[in-house]
CSV table of C-alpha atoms and ligand atoms in Angstrom, one decimal:
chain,number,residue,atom,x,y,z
O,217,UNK,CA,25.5,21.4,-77.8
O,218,UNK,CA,22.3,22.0,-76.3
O,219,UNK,CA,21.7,20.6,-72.5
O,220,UNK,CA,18.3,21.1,-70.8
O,221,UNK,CA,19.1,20.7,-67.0
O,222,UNK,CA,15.8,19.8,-65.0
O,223,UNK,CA,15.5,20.1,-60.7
O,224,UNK,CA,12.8,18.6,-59.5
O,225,UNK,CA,11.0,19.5,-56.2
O,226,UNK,CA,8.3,17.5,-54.8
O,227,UNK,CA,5.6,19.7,-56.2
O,228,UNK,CA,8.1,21.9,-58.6
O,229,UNK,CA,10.0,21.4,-62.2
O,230,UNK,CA,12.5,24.3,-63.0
O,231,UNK,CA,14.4,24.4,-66.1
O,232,UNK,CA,16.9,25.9,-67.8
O,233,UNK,CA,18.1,25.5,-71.6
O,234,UNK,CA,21.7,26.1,-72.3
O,235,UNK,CA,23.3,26.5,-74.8
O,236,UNK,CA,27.1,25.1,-74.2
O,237,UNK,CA,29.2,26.7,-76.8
O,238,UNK,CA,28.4,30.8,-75.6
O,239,UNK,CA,27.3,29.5,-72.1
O,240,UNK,CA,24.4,30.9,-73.0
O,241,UNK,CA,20.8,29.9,-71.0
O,242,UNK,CA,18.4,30.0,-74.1
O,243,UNK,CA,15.6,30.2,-71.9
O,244,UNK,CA,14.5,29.0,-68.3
O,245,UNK,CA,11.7,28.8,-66.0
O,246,UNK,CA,9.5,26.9,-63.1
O,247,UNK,CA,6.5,24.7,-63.2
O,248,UNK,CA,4.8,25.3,-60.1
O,249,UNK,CA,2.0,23.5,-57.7
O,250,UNK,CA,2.5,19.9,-59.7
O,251,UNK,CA,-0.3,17.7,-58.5
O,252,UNK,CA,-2.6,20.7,-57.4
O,253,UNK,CA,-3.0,22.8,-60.0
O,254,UNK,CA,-0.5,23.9,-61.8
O,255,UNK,CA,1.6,27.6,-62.9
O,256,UNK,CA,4.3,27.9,-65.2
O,257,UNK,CA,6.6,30.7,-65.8
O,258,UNK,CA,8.7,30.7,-68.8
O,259,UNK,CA,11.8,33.5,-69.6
O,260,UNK,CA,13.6,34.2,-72.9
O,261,UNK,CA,16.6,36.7,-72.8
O,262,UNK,CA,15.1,40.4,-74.2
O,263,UNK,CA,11.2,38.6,-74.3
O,264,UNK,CA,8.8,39.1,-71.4
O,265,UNK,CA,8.3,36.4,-69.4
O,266,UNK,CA,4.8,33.9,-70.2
O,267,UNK,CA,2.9,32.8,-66.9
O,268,UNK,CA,0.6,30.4,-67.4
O,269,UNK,CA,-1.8,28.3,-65.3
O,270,UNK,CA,-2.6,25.2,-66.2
O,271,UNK,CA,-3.5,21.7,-65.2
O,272,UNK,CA,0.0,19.8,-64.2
O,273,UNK,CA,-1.3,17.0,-63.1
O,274,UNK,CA,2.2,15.2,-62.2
O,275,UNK,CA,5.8,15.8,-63.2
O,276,UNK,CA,5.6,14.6,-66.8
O,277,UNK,CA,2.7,16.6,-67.6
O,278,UNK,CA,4.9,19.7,-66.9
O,279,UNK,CA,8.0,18.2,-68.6
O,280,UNK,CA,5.5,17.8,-71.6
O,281,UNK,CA,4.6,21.3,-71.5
O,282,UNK,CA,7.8,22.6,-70.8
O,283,UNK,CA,9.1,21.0,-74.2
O,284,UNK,CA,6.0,22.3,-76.1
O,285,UNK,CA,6.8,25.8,-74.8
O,286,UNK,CA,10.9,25.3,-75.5
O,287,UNK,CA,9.8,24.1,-79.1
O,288,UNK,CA,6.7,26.5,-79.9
O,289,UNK,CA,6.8,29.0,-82.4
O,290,UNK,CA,5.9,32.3,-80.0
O,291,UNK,CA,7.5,30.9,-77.2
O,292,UNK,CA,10.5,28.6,-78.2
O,293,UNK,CA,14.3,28.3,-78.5
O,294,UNK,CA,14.4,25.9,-80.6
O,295,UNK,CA,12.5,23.9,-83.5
O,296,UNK,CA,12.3,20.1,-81.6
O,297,UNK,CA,12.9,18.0,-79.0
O,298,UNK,CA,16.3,16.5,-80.9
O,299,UNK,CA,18.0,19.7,-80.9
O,300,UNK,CA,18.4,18.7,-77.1
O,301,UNK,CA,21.2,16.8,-77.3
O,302,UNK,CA,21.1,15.8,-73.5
O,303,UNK,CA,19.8,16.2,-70.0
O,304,UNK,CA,20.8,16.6,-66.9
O,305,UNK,CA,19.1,16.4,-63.7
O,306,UNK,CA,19.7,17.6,-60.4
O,307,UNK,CA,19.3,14.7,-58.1
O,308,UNK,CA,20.0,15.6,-54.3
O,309,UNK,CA,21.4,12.3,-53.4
O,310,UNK,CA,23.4,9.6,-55.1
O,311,UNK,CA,23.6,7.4,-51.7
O,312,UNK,CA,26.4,5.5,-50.8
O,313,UNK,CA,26.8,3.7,-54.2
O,314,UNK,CA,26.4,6.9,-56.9
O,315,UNK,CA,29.8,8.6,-56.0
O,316,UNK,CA,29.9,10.7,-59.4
O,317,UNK,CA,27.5,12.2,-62.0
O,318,UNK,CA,26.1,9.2,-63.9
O,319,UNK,CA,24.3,8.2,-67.2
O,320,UNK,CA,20.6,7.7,-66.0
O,321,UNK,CA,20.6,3.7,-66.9
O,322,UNK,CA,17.5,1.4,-65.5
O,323,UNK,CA,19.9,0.4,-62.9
O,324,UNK,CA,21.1,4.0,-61.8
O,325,UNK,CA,17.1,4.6,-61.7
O,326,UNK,CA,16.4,0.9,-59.7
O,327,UNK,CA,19.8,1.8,-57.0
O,328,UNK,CA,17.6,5.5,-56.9
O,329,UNK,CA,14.4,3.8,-55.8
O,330,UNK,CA,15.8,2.0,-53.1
O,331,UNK,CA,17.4,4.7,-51.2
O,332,UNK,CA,13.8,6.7,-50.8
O,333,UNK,CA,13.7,6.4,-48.1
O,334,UNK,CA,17.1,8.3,-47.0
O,335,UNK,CA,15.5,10.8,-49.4
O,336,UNK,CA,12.1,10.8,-49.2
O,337,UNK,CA,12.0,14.7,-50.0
O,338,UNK,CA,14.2,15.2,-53.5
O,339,UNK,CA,14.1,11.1,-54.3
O,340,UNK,CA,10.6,11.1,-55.7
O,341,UNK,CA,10.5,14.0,-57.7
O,342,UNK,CA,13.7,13.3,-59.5
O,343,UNK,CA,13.0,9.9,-60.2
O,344,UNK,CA,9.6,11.4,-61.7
O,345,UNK,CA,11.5,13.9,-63.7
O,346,UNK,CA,14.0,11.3,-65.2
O,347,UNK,CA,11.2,8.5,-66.0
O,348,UNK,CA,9.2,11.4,-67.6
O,349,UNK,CA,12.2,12.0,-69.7
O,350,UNK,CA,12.8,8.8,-70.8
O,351,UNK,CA,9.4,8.3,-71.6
O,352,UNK,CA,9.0,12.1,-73.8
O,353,UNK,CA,12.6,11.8,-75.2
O,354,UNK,CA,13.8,8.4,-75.1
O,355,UNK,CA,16.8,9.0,-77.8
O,356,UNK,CA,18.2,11.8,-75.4
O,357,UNK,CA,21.5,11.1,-73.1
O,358,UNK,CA,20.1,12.0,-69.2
O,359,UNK,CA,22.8,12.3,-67.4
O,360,UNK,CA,22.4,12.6,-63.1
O,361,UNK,CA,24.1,15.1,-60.7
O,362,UNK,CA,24.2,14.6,-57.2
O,363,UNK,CA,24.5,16.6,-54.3
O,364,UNK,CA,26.1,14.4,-51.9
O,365,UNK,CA,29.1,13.1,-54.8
O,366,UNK,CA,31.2,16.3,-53.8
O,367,UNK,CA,31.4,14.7,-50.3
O,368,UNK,CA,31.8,11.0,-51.6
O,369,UNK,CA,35.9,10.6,-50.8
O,370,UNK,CA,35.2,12.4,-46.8
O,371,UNK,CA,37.3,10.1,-44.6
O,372,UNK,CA,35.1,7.9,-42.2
O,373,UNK,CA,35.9,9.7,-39.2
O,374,UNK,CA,33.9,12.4,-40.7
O,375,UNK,CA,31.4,10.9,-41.8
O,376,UNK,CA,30.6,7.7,-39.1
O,377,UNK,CA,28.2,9.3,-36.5
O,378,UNK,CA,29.4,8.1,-33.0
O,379,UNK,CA,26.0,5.6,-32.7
O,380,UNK,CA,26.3,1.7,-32.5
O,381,UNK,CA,27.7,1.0,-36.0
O,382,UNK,CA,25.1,-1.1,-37.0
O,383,UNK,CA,23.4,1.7,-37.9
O,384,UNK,CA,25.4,2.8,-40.5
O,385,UNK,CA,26.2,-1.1,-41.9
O,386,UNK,CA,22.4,-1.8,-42.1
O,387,UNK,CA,20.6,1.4,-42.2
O,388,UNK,CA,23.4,3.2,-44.3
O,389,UNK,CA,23.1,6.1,-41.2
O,390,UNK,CA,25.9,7.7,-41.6
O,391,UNK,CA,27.4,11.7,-43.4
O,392,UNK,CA,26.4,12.2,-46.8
O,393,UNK,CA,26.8,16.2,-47.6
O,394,UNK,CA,24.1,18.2,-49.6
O,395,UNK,CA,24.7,21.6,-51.7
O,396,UNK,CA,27.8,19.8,-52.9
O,397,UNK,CA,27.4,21.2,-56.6
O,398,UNK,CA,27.2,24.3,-55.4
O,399,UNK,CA,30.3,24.4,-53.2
O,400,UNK,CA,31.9,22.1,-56.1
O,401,UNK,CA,31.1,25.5,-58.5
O,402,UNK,CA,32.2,28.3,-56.0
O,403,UNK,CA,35.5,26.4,-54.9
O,404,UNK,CA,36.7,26.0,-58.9
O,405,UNK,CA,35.6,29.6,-59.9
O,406,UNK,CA,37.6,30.8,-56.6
O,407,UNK,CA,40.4,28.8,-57.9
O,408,UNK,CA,39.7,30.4,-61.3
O,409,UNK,CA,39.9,34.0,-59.7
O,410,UNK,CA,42.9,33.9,-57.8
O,411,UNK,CA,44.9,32.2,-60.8
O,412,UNK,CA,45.8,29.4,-58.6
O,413,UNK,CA,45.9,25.5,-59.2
O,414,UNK,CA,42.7,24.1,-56.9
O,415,UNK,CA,44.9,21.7,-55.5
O,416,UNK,CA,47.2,24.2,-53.5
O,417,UNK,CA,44.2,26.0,-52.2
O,418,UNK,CA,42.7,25.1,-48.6
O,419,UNK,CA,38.4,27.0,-48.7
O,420,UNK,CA,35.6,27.1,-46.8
O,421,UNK,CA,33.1,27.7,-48.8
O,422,UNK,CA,29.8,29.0,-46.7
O,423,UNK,CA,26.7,28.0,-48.9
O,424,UNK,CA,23.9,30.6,-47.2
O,425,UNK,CA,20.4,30.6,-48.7
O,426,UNK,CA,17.5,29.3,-47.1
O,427,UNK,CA,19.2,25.9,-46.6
O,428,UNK,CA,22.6,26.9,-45.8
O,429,UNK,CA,26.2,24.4,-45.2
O,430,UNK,CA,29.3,25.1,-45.4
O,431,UNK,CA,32.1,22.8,-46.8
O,432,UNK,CA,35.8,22.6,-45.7
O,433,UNK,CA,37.7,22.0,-49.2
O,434,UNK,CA,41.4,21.0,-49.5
O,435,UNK,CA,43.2,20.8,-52.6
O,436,UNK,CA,39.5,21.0,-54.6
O,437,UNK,CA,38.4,18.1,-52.3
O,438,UNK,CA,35.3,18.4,-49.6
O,439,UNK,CA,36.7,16.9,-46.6
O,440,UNK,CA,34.3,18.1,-44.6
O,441,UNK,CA,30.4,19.4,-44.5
O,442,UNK,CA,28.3,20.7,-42.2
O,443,UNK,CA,24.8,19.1,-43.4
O,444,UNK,CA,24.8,15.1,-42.5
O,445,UNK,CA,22.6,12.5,-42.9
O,446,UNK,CA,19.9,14.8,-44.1
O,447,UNK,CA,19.7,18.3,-45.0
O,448,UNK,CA,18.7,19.1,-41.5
O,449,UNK,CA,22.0,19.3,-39.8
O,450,UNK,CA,24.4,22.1,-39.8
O,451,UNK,CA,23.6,25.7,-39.0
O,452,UNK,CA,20.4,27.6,-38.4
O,453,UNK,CA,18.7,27.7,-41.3
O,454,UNK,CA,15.4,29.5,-42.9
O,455,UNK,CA,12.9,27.2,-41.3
O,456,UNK,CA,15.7,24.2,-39.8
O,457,UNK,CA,17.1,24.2,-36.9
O,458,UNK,CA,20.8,23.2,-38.1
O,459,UNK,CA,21.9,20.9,-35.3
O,460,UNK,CA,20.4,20.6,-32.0
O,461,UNK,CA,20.8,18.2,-29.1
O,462,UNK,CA,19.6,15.0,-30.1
O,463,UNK,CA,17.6,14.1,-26.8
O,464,UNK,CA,15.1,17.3,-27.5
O,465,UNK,CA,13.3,14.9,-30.2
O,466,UNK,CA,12.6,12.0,-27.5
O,467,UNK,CA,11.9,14.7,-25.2
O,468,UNK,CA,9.7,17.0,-27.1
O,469,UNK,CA,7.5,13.6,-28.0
O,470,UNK,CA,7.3,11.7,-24.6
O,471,UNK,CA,6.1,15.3,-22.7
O,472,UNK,CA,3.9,16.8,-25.5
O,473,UNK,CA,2.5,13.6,-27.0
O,474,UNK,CA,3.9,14.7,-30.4
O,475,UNK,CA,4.7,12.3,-33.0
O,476,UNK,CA,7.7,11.6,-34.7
O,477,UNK,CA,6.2,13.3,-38.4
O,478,UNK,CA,5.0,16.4,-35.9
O,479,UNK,CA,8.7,16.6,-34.3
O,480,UNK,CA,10.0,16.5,-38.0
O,481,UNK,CA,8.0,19.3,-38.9
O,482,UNK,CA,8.7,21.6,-36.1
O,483,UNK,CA,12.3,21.3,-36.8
O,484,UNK,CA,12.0,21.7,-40.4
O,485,UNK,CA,9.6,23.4,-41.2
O,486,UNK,CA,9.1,26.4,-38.1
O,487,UNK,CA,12.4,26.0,-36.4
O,488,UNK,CA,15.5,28.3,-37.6
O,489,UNK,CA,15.3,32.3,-38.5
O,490,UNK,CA,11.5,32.0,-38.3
O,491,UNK,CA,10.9,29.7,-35.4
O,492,UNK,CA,13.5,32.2,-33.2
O,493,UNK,CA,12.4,35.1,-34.6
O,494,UNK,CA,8.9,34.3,-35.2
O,495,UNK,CA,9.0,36.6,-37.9
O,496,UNK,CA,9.9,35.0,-40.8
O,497,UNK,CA,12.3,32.7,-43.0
O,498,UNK,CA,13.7,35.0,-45.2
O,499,UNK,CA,16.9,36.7,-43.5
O,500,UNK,CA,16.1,40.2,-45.0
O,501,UNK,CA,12.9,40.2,-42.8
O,502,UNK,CA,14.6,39.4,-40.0
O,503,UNK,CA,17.1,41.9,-40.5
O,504,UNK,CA,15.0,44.3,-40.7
O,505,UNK,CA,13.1,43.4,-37.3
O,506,UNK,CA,16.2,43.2,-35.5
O,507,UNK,CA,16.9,46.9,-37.1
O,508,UNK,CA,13.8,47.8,-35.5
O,509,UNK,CA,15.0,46.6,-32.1
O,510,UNK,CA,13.0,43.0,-32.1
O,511,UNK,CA,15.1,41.0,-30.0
O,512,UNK,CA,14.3,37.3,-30.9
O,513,UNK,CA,15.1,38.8,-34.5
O,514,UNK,CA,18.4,40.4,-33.1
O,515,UNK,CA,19.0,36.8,-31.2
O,516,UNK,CA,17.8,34.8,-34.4
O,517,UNK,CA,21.0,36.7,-36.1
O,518,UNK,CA,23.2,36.1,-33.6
O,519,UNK,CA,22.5,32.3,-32.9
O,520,UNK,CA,23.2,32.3,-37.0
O,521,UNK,CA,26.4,34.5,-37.1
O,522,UNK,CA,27.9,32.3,-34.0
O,523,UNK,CA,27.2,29.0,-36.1
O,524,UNK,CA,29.0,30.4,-39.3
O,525,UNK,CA,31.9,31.3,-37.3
O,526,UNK,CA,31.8,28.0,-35.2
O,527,UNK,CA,31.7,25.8,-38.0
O,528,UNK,CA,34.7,28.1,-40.4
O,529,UNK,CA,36.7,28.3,-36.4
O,530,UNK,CA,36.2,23.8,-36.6
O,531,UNK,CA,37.2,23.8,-40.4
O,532,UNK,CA,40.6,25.8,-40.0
O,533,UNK,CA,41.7,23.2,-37.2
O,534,UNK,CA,40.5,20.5,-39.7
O,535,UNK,CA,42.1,21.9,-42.8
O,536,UNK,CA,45.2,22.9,-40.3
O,537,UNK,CA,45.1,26.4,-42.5
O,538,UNK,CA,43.2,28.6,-44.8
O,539,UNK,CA,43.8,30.5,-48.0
O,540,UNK,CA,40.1,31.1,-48.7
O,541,UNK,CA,36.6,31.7,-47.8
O,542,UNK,CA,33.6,32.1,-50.1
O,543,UNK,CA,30.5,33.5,-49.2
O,544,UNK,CA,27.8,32.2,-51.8
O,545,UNK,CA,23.9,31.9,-52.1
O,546,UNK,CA,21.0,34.1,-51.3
O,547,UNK,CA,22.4,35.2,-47.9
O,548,UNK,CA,25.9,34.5,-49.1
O,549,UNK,CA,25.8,36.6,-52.2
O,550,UNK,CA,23.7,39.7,-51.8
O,551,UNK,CA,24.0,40.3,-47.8
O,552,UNK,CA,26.5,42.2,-47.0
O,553,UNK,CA,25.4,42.9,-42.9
O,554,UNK,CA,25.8,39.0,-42.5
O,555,UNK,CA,29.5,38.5,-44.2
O,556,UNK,CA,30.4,41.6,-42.2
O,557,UNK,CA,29.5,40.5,-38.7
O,558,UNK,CA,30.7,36.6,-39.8
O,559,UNK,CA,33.7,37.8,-40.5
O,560,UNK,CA,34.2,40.3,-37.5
O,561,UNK,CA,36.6,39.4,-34.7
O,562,UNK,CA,38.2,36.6,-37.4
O,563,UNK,CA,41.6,38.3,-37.9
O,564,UNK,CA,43.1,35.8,-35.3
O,565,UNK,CA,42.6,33.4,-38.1
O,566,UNK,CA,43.6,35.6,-41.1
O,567,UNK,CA,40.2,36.7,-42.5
O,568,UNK,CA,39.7,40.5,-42.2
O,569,UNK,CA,37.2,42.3,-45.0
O,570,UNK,CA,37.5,45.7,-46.4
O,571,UNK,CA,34.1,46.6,-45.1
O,572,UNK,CA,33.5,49.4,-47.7
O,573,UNK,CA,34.7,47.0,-50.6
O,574,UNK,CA,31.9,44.3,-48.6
O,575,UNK,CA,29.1,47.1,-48.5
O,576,UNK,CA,29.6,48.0,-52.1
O,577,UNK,CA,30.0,44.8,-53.9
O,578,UNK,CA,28.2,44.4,-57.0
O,579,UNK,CA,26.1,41.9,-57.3
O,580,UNK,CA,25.5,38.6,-60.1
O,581,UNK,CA,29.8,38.4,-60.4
O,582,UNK,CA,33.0,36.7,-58.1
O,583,UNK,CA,34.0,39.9,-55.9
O,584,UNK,CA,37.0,39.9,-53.6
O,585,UNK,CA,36.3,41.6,-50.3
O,586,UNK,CA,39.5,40.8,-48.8
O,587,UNK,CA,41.1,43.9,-46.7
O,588,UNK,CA,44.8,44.8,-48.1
O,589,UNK,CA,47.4,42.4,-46.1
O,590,UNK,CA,44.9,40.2,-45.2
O,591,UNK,CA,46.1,36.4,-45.0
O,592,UNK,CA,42.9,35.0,-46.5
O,593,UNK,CA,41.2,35.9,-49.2
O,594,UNK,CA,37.4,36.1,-49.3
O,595,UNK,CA,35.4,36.5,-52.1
O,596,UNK,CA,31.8,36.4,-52.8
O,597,UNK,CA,31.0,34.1,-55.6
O,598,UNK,CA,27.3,33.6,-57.1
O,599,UNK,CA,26.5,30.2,-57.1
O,600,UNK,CA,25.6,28.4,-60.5
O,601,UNK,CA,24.5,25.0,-59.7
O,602,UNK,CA,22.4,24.8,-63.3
O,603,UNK,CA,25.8,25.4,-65.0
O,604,UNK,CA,27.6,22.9,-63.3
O,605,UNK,CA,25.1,20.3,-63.8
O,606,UNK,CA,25.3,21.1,-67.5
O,607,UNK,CA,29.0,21.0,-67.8
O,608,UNK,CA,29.2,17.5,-65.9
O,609,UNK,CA,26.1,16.2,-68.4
O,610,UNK,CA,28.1,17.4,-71.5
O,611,UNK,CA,31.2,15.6,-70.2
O,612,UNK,CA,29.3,12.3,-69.7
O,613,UNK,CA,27.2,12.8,-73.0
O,614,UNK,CA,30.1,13.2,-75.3
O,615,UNK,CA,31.9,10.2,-73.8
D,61,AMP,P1,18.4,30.9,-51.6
D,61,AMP,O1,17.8,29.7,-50.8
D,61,AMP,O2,19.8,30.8,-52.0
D,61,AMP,O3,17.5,31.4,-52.6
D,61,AMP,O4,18.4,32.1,-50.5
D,61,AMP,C1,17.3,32.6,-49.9
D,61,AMP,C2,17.7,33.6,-48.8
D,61,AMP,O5,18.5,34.6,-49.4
D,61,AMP,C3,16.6,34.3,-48.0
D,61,AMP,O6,16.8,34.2,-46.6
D,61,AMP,C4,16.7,35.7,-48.5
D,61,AMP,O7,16.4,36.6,-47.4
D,61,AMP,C5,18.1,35.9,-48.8
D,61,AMP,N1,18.3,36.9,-49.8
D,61,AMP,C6,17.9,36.9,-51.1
D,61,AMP,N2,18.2,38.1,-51.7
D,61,AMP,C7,18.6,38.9,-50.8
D,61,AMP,C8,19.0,40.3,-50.8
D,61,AMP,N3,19.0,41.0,-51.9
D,61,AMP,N4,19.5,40.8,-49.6
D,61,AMP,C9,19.6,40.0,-48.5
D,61,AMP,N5,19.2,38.7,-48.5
D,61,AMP,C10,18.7,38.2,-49.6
């Protein structure tokens, strides 16, 4: 079986082909600058990659493009379109009403459209990829993902936000969890590596890229998240702030005049690593300043580390235990000074790292850094949202 698994940004399509029985991606890439311009980089296992630049005017010109390049003869993995025997699409959030992955019908895509503006980001785009799709392969099962479905059983303690209630009846204000395919993946393949049934297991699963959450999992369930109603909450982030006094908002547009889209973008868009460190986003910058002796950079690290260890500290007392803690994503996966300071001073609560083992991990596969007696395990686990998304479309599809 053959799944193409689209995630659409609001000005990006990437792709990947997969082939189902060898777990095999046939070939992947990313349409880039939709709507002004247009670049697309296609990759073939053992074939150099094609970059093209081109004219993408909107998401189902690059869908078009992408299925001429999948099906061409110099470039393709397969002969035609009806090779693909489904789709699946990353959607970042199902609302209140899409609890699991779910064949794209007209009503999935009309139930989509109305919670835009909960999701004015990811909504779009995805509801441009899938329409595209039905539109260029109308025969083909499209099946959604959805970010927030991990979190859809969280008990409503967790996820009502102490505000007059109204908010959440009529406004639907309220938890809703993102990255939850990725710490749905990393939970089951920790599972898979310590030979143990899920549903014994209590994880945190720390999800650190440049949008970073962590998730409290017991028994394979979320029961907890640090991202909310948006994306924004949590931890300091790349460019977000992670969570922040509410009042600053009000505050920050009664004595500087801003508005509310100009609030929104300072703490979206300039706050976290780079707004401290006014350095940069990307945490191997910022490492490196703080190296160097910068100290925002040095306090940029710090104000992260403390939240990491705040929010696993919160989750422990939640999940009254631990057996596990994953470490997963760009940050997660391939920074080794970040796990090692996170998971300094823990041993209170079990976690203690062999620090050589951390330092020398080898990168793309699950690798246990636990220290010998330790009480938890940690392991870091590469994240494989693509894959996940496939295996939940091939479930649906064959249904
Ligand atoms: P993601 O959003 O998962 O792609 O993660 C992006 C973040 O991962 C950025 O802050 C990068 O600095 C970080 N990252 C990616 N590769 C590495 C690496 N080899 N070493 C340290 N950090 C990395």
């Amino acid at each position: 079986m053959k799944i193409l698994v689209l995630n659409a940004g609001s000005s990006s399509l990437k792709y990947q082909l997969f082939n189902m029985e060898s777990s095999e991606v046939l070939a992947k890439g990313n349409c880039e600058r939709i709507g002004a311009g247009g670049t697309i980089t296609h990759k073939r296992p053992n074939a150099d990659p094609l970059f093209e630049e081109l004219n993408l005017e909107n998401h189902g010109v690059a869908l078009e493009r992408v299925l001429a390049l999948l099906c061409s003869d110099e470039y393709g993995v397969i002969k035609s379109i009806s090779e693909i025997d489904a789709v699946g699409h990353r959607v970042a959030h199902g609302g209140e009403q899409l609890k699991e992955s779910s064949i794209v019908t007209e009503s999935v895509i009309k139930y989509l459209e109305t919670i835009v503006p909960i999701n004015p980001l990811h909504g779009p785009p995805a509801l441009a990829g899938m329409k595209a799709c039905l539109e260029l392969m109308p025969e083909v099962k499209q099946v959604a993902v959805f970010d927030t479905s991990f979190y859809s059983e969280i008990e409503d303690f967790r996820y009502i936000y102490p505000i007059p209630y109204e908010f959440y009846e009529n406004d639907k204000i309220r938890r809703y969890g993102f990255h939850g395919t990725s710490h749905r993946y990393v939970s089951a393949q920790l599972a898979k590596c310590l030979g143990k049934p899920i549903e014994e297991l209590k994880i945190i699963t720390c999800h650190l890229g440049n949008g970073s959450s962590i998730t409290a999992v017991d028994g394979g369930k979320a029961i907890d998240t640090s991202m909310g109603f948006s994306p924004q909450e949590g931890i300091e982030m790349g460019t977000r702030s992670g969570s922040i006094d509410p009042t600053i908002v009000p505050y920050l547009m009664k004595t500087k005049g801003y508005t509310a889209q100009e609030v929104e973008d300072i703490i979206n868009k300039k706050s976290g690593l780079l707004g401290v460190s006014g350095i940069s986003n990307d945490c191997r910058n910022v490492n490196e300043a703080a190296e160097a002796g910068n100290k925002r950079a040095e306090l940029a690290i710090k104000i992260l580390i403390n939240g990491i260890k705040k929010h696993i500290g919160s989750y422990v007392a939640e999940l009254n235990g631990l057996d596990a803690v994953v470490f997963t994503a760009g940050i997660g996966e391939n920074d080794w000074t970040i796990r090692e300071k996170v998971c300094d001073n823990m041993d209170y609560l079990g976690i203690e790292i062999d620090k050589e083992k951390n330092k020398n991990f080898k990168r793309g596969i699950p690798f246990d850094i636990t220290a010998k007696g330790a009480k938890v395990a940690t392991w870091v686990i590469p994240t494989d949202e693509e894959y996940m998304i496939a295996i939940d479309t091939q479930r649906l599809a064959n249904k």
